[in-house]
Short mmCIF file of C-alpha atoms in Angstrom, two decimals:
data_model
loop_
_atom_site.label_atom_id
_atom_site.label_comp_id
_atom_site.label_asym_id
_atom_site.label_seq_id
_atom_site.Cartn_x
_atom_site.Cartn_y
_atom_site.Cartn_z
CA UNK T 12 0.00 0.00 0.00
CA UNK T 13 1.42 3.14 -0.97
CA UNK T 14 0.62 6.35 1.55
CA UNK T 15 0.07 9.87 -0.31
CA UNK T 16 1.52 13.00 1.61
CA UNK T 17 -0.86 16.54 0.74
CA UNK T 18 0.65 19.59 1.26
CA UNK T 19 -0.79 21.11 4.45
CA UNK T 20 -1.75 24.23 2.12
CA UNK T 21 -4.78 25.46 0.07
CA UNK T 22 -4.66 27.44 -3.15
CA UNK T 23 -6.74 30.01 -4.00
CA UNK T 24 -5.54 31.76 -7.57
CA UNK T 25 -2.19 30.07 -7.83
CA UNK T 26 -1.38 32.12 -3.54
CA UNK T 27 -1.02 29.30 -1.03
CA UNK T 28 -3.04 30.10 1.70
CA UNK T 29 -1.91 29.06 5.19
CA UNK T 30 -4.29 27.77 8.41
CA UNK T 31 -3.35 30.65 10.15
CA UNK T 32 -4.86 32.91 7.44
CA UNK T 33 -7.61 30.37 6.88
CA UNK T 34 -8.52 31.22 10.64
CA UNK T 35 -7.97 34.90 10.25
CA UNK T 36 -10.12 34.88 7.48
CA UNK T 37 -13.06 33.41 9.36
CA UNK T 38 -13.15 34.89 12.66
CA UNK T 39 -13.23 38.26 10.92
CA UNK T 40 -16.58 36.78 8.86
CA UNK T 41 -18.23 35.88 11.75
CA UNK T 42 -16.82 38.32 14.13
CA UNK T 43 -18.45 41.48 11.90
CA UNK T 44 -21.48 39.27 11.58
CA UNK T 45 -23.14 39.33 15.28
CA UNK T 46 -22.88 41.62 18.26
CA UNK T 47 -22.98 40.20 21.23
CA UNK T 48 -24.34 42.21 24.43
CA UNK T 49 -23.60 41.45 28.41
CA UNK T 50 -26.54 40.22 30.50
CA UNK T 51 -27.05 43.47 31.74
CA UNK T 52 -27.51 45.72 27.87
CA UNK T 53 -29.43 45.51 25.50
CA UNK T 54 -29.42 45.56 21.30
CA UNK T 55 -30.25 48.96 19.41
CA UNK T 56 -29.17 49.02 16.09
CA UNK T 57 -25.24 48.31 16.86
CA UNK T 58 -24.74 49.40 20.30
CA UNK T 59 -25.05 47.69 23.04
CA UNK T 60 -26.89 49.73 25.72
CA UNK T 61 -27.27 49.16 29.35
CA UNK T 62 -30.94 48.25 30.51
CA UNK T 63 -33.14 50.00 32.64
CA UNK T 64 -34.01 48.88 36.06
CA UNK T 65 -37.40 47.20 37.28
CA UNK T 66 -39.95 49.95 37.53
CA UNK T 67 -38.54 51.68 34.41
CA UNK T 68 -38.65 51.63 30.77
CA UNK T 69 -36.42 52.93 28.34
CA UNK T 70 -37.02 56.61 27.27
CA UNK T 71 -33.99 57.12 24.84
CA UNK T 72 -31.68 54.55 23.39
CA UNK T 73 -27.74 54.91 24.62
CA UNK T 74 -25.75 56.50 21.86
CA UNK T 75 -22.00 56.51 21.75
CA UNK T 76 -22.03 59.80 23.73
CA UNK T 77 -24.50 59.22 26.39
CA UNK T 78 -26.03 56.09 28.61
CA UNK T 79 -29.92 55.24 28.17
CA UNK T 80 -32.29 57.43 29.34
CA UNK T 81 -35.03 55.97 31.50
CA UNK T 82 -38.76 56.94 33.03
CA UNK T 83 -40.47 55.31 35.99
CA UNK T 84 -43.38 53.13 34.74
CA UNK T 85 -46.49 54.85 34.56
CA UNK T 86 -49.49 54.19 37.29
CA UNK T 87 -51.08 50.93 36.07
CA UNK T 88 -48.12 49.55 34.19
CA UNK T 89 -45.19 47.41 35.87
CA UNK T 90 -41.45 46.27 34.77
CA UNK T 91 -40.68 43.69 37.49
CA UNK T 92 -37.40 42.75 35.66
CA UNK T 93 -34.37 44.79 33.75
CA UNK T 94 -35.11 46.05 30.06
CA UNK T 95 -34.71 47.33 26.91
CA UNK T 96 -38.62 47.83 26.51
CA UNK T 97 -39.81 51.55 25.66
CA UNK T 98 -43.45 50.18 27.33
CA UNK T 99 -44.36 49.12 31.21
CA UNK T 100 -46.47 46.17 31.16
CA UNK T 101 -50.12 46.71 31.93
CA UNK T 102 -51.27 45.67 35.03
CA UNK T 103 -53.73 42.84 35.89
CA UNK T 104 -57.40 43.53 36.13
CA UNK T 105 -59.16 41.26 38.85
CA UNK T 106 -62.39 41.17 37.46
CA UNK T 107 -65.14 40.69 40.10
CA UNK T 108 -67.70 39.75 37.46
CA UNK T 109 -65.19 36.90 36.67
CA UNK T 110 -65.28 35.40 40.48
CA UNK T 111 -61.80 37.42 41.19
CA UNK T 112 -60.45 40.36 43.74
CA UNK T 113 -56.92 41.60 44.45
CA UNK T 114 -54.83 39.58 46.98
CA UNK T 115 -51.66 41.82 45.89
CA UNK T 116 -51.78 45.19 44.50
CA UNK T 117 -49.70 46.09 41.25
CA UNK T 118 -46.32 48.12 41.88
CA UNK T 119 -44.35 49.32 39.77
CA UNK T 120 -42.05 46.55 39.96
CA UNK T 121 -45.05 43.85 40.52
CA UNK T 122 -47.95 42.47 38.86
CA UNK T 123 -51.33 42.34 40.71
CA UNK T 124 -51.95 38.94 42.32
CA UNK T 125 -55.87 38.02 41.90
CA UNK T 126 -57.41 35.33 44.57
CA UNK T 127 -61.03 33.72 43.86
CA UNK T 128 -64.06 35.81 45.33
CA UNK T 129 -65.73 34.26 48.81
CA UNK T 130 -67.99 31.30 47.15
CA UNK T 131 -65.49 30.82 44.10
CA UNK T 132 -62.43 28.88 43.39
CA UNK T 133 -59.60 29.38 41.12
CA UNK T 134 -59.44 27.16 38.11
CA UNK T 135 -56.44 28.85 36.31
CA UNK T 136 -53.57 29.39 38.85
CA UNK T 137 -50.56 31.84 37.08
CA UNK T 138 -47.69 32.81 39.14
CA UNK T 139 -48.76 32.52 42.66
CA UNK T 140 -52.11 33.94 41.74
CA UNK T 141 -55.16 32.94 40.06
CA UNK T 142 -56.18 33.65 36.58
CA UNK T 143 -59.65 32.43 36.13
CA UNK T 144 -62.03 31.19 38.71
CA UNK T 145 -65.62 29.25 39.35
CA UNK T 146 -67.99 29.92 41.43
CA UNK T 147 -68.71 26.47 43.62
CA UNK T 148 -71.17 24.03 42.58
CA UNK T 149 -74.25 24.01 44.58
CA UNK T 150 -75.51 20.41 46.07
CA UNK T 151 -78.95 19.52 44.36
CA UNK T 152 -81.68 18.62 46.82
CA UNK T 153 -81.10 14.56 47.77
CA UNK T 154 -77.53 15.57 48.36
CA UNK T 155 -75.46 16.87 51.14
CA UNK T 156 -71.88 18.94 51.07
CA UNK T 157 -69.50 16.17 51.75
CA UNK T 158 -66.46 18.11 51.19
CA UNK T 159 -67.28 21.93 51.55
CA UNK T 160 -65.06 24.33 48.59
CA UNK T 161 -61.76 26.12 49.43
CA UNK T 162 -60.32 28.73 47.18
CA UNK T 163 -58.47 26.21 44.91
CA UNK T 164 -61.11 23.37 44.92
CA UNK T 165 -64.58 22.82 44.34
CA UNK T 166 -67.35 21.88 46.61
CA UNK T 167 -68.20 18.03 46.78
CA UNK T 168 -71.78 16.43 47.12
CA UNK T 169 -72.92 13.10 48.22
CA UNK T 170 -76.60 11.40 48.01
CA UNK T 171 -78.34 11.18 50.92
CA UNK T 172 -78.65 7.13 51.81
CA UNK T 173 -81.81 5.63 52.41
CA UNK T 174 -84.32 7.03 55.82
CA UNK T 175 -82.32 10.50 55.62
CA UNK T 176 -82.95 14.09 53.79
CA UNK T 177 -80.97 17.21 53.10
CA UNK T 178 -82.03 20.09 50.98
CA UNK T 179 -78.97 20.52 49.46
CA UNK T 180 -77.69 22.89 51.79
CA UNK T 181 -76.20 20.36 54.66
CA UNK T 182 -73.17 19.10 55.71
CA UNK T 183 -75.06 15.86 56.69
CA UNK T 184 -78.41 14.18 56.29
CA UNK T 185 -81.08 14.51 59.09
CA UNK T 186 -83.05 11.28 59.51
CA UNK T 187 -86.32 11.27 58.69
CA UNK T 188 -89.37 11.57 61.99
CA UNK T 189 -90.23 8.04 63.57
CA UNK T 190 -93.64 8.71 63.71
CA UNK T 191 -94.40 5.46 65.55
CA UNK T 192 -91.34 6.72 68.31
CA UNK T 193 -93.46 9.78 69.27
CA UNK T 194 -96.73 7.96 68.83
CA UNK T 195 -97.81 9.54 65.34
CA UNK T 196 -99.19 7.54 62.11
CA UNK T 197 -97.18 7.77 59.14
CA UNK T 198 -99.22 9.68 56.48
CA UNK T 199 -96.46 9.58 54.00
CA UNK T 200 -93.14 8.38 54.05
CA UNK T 201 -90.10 10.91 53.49
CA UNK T 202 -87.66 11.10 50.52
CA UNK T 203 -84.32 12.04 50.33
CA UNK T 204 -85.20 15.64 49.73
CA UNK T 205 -87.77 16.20 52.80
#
């Protein structure tokens, strides 16, 4: 077997190229390509800028002359991280008519925190909060509350076994009058609703 030897060089145009200018060549293609900002800037355009702090927004871009310019957020809007954002976000409604109130208020560094209304629970929870809620189901007569609803779960119902009652309204059936015990006739016998 015979072994071949290539020369360690490439030709482009009859000039021998070396690796070194082979790697030269490339890192200034890809270097020009991308700009690549610290944790703490932002990208505008080619500069890098340095972000605003939570509570702010960005009011002018950094030039090569002067840092960013930044404005607290505005009353009803939040930035609970660093940015390069000209906007706040908006802050979360609780809607009442949607079973919700405000457990935390929005800051200017925080988003509101909504909890399910008295009687409701929360069926969408979102960052400590909740996002959507239900009011709790109501026990049909026949039935009593066998597990009675929390803010984050829903109210349970049982049927009422045989010789008891509950409107729907219990936490437990009531048994149904021994008329013969207290010397009564029976003129009809009860049901699991009364």
């Amino acid at each position: 077997m015979k072994t071949i030897n290539l020369p360690f060089k490439m030709t482009s145009r009859g000039k021998p190229l070396t690796a070194a200018s082979l790697l030269i060549l490339l890192m200034k293609v890809f270097s020009g390509s991308s700009l690549t900002c610290h944790p703490a800037e932002y990208q505008t355009g080619n500069e890098c800028c340095p972000m605003c702090p939570p509570g702010s927004r960005v009011k002018t871009d950094c030039t090569e002359f002067r840092s960013t310019s930044c404005l607290p957020c505005l009353e009803g809007t939040y930035m609970n991280q660093p940015t390069g954002l000209k906007n706040c976000f908006p802050c979360t409604n609780c809607n009442t008519g949607s079973g919700l109130k405000i457990k935390t208020s929005c800051t200017s560094t925080s988003d509101t925190v909504c909890e399910p209304l008295e009687g409701f629970y929360c069926m969408d929870v979102k960052d400590k909060g909740c996002e959507a809620a239900q009011r709790h189901r109501h026990c049909e007569p026949g039935q009593y509350i066998s597990k009675k609803g929390t803010a984050s779960t829903d109210t349970e119902c049982s049927d009422c076994p045989d010789g008891t009652f509950s409107d729907g309204t219990f936490t437990s059936c009531q048994l149904h009058t021994q008329c013969e015990s207290i010397n009564l006739q029976l003129i009809r016998p009860g049901t699991a609703t009364d």
